[in-house]
Every structure is written in C-alpha cells, then in structure tokens.
Coordinates of C-alpha atoms and ligand atoms in Angstrom, one line a residue:
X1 CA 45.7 97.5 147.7
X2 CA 47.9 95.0 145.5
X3 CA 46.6 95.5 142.4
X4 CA 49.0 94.8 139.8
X5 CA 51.4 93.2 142.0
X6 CA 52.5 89.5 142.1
X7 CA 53.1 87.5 145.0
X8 CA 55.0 83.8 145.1
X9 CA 53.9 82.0 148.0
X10 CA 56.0 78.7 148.4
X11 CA 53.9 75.9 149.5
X12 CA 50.5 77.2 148.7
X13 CA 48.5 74.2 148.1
X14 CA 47.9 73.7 151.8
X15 CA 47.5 75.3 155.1
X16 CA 49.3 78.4 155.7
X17 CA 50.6 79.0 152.5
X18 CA 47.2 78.8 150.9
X19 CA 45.6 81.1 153.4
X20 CA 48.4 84.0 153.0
X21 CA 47.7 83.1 148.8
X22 CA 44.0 83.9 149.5
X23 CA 44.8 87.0 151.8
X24 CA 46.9 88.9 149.2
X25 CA 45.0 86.9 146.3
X26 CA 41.9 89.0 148.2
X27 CA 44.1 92.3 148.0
X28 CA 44.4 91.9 144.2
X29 CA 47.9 90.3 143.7
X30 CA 47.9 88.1 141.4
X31 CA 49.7 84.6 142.8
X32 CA 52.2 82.1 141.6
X33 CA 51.3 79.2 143.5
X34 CA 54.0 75.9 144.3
X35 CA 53.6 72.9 146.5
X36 CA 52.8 69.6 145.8
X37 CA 49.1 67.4 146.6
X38 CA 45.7 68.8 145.3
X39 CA 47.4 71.3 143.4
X40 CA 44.3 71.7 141.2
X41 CA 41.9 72.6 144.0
X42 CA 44.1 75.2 145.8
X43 CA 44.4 76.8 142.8
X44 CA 40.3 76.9 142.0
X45 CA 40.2 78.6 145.8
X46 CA 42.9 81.4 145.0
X47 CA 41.1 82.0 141.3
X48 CA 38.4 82.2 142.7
X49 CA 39.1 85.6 144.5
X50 CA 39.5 86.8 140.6
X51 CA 43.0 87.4 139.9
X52 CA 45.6 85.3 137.8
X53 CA 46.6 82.7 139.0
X54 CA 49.8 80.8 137.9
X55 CA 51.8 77.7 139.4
X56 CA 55.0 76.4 139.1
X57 CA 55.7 72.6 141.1
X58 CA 59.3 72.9 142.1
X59 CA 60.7 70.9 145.3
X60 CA 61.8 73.6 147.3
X61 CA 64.7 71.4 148.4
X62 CA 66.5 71.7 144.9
X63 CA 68.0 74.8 144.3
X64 CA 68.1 74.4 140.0
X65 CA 64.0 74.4 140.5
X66 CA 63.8 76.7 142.6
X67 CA 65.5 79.1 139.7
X68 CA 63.6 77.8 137.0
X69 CA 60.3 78.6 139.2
X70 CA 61.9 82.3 139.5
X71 CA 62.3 82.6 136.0
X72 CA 59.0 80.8 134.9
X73 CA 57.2 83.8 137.7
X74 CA 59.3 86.6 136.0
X75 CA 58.2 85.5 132.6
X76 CA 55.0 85.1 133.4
X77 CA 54.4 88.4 135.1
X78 CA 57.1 90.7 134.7
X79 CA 58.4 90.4 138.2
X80 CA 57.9 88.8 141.5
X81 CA 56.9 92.3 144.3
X82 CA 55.8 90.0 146.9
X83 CA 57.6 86.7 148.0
X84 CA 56.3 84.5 150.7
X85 CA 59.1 81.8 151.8
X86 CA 56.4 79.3 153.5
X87 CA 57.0 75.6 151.9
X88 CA 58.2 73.2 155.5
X89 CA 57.7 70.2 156.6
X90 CA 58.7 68.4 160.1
X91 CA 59.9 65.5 161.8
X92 CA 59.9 64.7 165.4
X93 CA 62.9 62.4 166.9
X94 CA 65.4 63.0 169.8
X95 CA 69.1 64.2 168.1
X96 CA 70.2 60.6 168.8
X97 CA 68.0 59.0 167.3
X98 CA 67.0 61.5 163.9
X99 CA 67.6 60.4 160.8
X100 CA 70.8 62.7 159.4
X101 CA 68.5 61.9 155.7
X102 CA 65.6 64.2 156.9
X103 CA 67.6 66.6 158.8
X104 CA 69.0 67.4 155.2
X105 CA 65.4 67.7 154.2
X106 CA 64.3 70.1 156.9
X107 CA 67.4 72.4 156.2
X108 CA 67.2 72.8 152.7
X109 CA 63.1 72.7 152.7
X110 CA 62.7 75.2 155.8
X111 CA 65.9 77.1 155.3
X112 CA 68.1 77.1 152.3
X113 CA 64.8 77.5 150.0
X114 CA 64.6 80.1 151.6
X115 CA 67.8 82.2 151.0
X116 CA 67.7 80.5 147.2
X117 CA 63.9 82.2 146.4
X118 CA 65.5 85.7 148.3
X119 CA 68.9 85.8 146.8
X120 CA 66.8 85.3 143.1
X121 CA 63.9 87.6 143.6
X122 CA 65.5 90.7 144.9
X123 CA 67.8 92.2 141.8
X124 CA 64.4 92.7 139.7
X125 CA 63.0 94.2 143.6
X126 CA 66.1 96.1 143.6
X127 CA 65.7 97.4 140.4
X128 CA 61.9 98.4 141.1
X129 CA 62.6 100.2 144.2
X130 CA 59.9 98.1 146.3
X131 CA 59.4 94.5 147.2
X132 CA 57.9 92.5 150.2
X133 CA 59.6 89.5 151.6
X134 CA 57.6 87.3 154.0
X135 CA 59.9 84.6 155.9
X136 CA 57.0 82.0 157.6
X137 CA 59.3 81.3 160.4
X138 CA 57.8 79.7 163.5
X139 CA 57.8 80.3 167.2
X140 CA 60.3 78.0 167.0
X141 CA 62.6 80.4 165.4
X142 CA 62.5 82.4 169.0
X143 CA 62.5 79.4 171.1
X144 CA 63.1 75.3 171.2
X145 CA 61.3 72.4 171.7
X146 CA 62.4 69.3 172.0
X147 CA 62.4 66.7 169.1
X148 CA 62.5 68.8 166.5
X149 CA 65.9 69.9 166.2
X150 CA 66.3 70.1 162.5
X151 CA 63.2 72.2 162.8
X152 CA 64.1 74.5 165.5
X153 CA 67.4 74.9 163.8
X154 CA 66.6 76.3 160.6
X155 CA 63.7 78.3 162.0
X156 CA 66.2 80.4 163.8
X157 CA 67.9 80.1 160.8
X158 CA 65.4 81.7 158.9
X159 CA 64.6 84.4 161.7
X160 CA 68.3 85.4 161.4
X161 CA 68.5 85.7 157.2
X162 CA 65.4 87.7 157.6
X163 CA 67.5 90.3 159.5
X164 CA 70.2 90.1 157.4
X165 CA 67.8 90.9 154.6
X166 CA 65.8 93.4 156.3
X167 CA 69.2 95.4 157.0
X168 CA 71.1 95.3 153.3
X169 CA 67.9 96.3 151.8
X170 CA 66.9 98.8 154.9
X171 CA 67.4 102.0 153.0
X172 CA 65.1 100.9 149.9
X173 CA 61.3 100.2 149.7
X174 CA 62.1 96.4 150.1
X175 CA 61.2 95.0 153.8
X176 CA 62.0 91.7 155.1
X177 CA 60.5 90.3 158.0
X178 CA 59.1 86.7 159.5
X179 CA 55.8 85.7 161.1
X180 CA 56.3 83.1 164.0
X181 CA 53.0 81.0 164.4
X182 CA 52.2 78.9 167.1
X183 CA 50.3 75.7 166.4
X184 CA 47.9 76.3 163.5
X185 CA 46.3 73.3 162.5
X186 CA 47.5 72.3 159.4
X187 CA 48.1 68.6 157.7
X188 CA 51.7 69.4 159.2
X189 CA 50.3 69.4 162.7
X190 CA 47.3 67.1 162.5
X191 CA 49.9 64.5 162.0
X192 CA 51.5 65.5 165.9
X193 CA 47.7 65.4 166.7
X194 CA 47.8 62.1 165.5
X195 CA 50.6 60.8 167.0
X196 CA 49.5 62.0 170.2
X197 CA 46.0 60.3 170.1
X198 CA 47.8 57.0 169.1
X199 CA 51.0 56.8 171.6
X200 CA 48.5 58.1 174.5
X201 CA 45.5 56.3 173.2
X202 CA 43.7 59.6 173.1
X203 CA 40.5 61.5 171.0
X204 CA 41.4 63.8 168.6
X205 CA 40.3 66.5 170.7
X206 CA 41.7 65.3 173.9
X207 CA 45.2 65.3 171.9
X208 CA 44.7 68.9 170.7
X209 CA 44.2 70.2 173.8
X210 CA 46.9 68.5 175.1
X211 CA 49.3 69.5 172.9
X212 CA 48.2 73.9 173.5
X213 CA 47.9 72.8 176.6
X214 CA 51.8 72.1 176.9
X215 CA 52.8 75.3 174.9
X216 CA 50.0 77.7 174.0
X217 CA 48.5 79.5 177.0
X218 CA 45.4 81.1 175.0
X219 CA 44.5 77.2 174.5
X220 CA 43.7 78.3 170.5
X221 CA 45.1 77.7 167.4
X222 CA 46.4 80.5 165.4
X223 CA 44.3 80.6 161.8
X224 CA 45.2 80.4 158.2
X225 CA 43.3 83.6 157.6
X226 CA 45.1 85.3 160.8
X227 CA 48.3 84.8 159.0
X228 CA 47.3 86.1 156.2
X229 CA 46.2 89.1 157.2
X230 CA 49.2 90.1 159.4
X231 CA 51.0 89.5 155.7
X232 CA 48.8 91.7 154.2
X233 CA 50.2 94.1 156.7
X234 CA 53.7 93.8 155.7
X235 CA 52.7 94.6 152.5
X236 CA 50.9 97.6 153.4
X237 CA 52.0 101.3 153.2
X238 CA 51.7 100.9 157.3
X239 CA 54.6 98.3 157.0
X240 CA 56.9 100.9 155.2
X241 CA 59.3 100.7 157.7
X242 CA 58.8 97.1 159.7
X243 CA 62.3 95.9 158.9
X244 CA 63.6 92.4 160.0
X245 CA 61.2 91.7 162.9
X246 CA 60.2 88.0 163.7
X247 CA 56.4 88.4 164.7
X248 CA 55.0 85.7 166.7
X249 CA 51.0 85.0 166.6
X250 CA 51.4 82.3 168.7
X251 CA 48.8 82.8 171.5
X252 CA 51.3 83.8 174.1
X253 CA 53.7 80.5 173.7
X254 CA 57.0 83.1 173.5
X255 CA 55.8 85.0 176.5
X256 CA 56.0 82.3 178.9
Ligands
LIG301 P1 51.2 72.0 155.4 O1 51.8 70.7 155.4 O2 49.8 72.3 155.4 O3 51.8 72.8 154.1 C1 53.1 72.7 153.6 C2 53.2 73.2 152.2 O4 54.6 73.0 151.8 C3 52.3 72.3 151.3 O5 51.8 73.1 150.2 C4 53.4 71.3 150.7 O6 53.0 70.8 149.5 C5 54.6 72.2 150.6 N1 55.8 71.5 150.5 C6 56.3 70.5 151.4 N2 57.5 70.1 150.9 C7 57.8 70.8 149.7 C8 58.8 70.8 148.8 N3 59.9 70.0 148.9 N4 58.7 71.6 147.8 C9 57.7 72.4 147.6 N5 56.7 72.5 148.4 C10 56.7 71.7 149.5 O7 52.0 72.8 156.5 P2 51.8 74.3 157.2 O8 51.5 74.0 158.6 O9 50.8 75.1 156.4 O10 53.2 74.8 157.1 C11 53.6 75.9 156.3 C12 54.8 76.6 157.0 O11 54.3 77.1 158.2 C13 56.0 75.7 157.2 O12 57.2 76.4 156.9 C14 55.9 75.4 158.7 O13 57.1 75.2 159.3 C15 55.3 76.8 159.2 N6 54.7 76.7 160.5 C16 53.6 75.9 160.7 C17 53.0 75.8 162.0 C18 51.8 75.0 162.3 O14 51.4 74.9 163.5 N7 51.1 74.4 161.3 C19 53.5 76.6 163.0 C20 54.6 77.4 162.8 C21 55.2 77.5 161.5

C-alpha cells in the first residue's frame, strides 16, 4: 500500500517508534530511521522487511539537526510522504521539586521537535498534494497525571499543533492527527516499572500490574505492533479524511 513512499519516524531505534518503522516498513515505505542506542540493530529489523532503509542521528532537541536530518531524507529520497513525530523521553518529579534543566528537555524533545520536523516537511507535502503526519502524543495529551508535568504539558501541546495542522492543510491530501497510547511497555516505561519495584520493594510483575492497575482498566499494555497498525491506518485511503483527531489506544484509561 506504501510503495514508493518514504516515511521518517523520529526515534525509531526503540519501542514505539521502531514498531510504527516496521508497520509502514511492512507496507512498503521505505524508512529514514533517527534515535540514538543500538542503532545498528533497529535498522537490521526494519531492512529486513525489504525496503531501503536510511538513518540520520539528530537529537531531536536541536532544531539546526533536526534541518539537516530533513534535508539529508529529501536528498536521499526525493521527499519525506509520511512523517512520524515519536522521539520522547520522561521524567517523573512533583513541579517543586523538577529540575527546570529537564523540563527544557521534555519540551523541546516531546514538543518543539515536533513543530520543527512539521513546519520542514510540509512545503515539499504541499507541493505533492499528499502527505501523512503522525503526532505520537500520549493519553497524557487528553488527561494529567501527576509528576510528569513537563510531560503532560507538551503532550497537550502536541495534541493541540496536530489540530492546528490537521485544519491549515484540511482541504489538501495532507492529514494530521496523534495517537494517544496508554502504557506500552517500552525502555521509557520499564524504568517507572523499576522505580516502582524498588521504592515499594516489589517484583517486576507485581509493579506492572500495579501501575495498569492505577490507570488502565483493561489491565494490558497497548503493543508496538498495535501502534503501528492504527498508523498504517492514517496512512490509508480509509484515513482520507481523519483530520486532527487525537486517538487514544489506551485500554480505556481516558474513559474513566
Ligand atoms: P523509548 O525510550 O523506547 O524510545 C524513545 C526513542 O526516542 C528512542 O529511539 C530514543 O533513542 C529516541 N530519543 C530520545 N531522545 C532523543 C533525542 N534527543 N533525539 C533523538 N531521538 C531521541 O520510548 P517509547 O515508549 O517508545 O516512546 C516513544 C514515544 O511514545 C514518546 O514520544 C513517548 O512519550 C510516547 N509514549 C509512550 C508511552 C509508553 O507507555 N511507553 C505511552 C504514551 C506515549
């Protein structure tokens, strides 16, 4: 169904990133691939669904990279069709106490990369007449927790550019919209696990089921390949004309 289209998918060397990289890789996009750690073997996994298979390292919190990934995508394959804003990290700590250093990280990481890869890949989507932009929000850019309130904040954030995207671009073939995951288990949550199982002296599956227990109400985690499948959606003829909608696949969490 993607054939001949490219997809950038920040963050794609772990977790959710990599498993929306395999979903579209799987489609036959071919995938620029960024994010830092075992670079080398996320990229084997996305080759190895046969397409091409590029990668650029930029940190997503410095806007000059983030352009010179852009360009190095464009040159490499004429055009990004299909990007994926996923790259985010966390950090738990009540307002008083959180370090003003990492909420600068978690804004430009979670948010600002965002609006830097979307304001740089839409002229050439523009100019195509079609394009796909895939915001990887988070329930918590439709509701709070506490402790993560550089998180929370530019998950909304990113839930309200997505709108403002979806609706500048709403009479073109170029859709915007986020997906809103509950807990997926990912290196970014197995570290909550941990810290669960260590302040509450805890197993590692007591902790997980504590912590769906506190939020998630179908007491599962949402998958990698569950993600990527509702982004295949988007990009679908079927998602035509889903325009700025934040999607949650989080188990119920958002319905409580
Ligand atoms: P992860 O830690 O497995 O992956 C994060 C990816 O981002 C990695 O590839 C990492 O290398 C990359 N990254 C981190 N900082 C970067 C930087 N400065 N520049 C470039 N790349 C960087 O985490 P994940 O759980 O897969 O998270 C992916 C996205 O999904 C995040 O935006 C996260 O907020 C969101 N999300 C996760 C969950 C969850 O439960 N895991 C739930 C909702 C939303």
């Amino acid at each position: 169904m993607l054939k001949g289209k490219t997809a950038l998918v920040t963050g794609s060397t772990s977790g959710i990133g990599l498993g929306i990289a395999k979903a579209l890789a799987a489609q036959g996009a071919n995938i620029v691939m960024n994010g830092f750690g075992d670079v080398a073997g996320a990229q084997a996994e996305v080759a190895a669904l046969g397409v091409q298979v590029a990668y650029h390292g930029a940190d997503m919190s410095k806007p000059d990279e983030i352009a010179a990934m852009m360009t190095y995508a464009a040159e490499r394959f004429g055009r990004v069709d299909i990007l994926v804003n996923n790259a985010g990290i966390q950090h738990v700590a009540r307002v008083e106490n959180f370090p003003p250093e990492r909420w600068d990280a978690i804004i430009a990481i979670n948010l600002s990369s965002a609006f830097h890869a979307t304001r740089l890949a839409l002229p050439a989507m523009q100019a195509a007449g079609w394009g796909r932009i895939i915001n990887v929000a988070s329930v918590h850019g439709l509701v709070a927790s506490a402790e993560k309130s550089a998180y929370v904040t530019a998950k909304h954030g990113v839930v309200g550019l997505t709108k403002v995207t979806a609706l500048e671009n709403a009479t073109s073939g170029i859709t915007c919209n986020a997906i809103c995951p509950g807990w997926v288990l990912t290196p970014l949550v197995q570290k909550q696990v941990d810290a669960k199982a260590a302040a509450l002296g805890l197993s590692n599956d007591d902790a997980k089921k504590l912590l769906l227990g506190e939020k998630e109400p179908s007491m599962q985690f949402t998958t990698p390949e569950e993600l990527g499948a509702l982004a295949v959606f988007f990009c679908s003829p079927a998602g035509n004309n889903v325009r700025g909608v934040a999607w949650n696949m989080d188990g119920g969490w958002a319905a409580q």
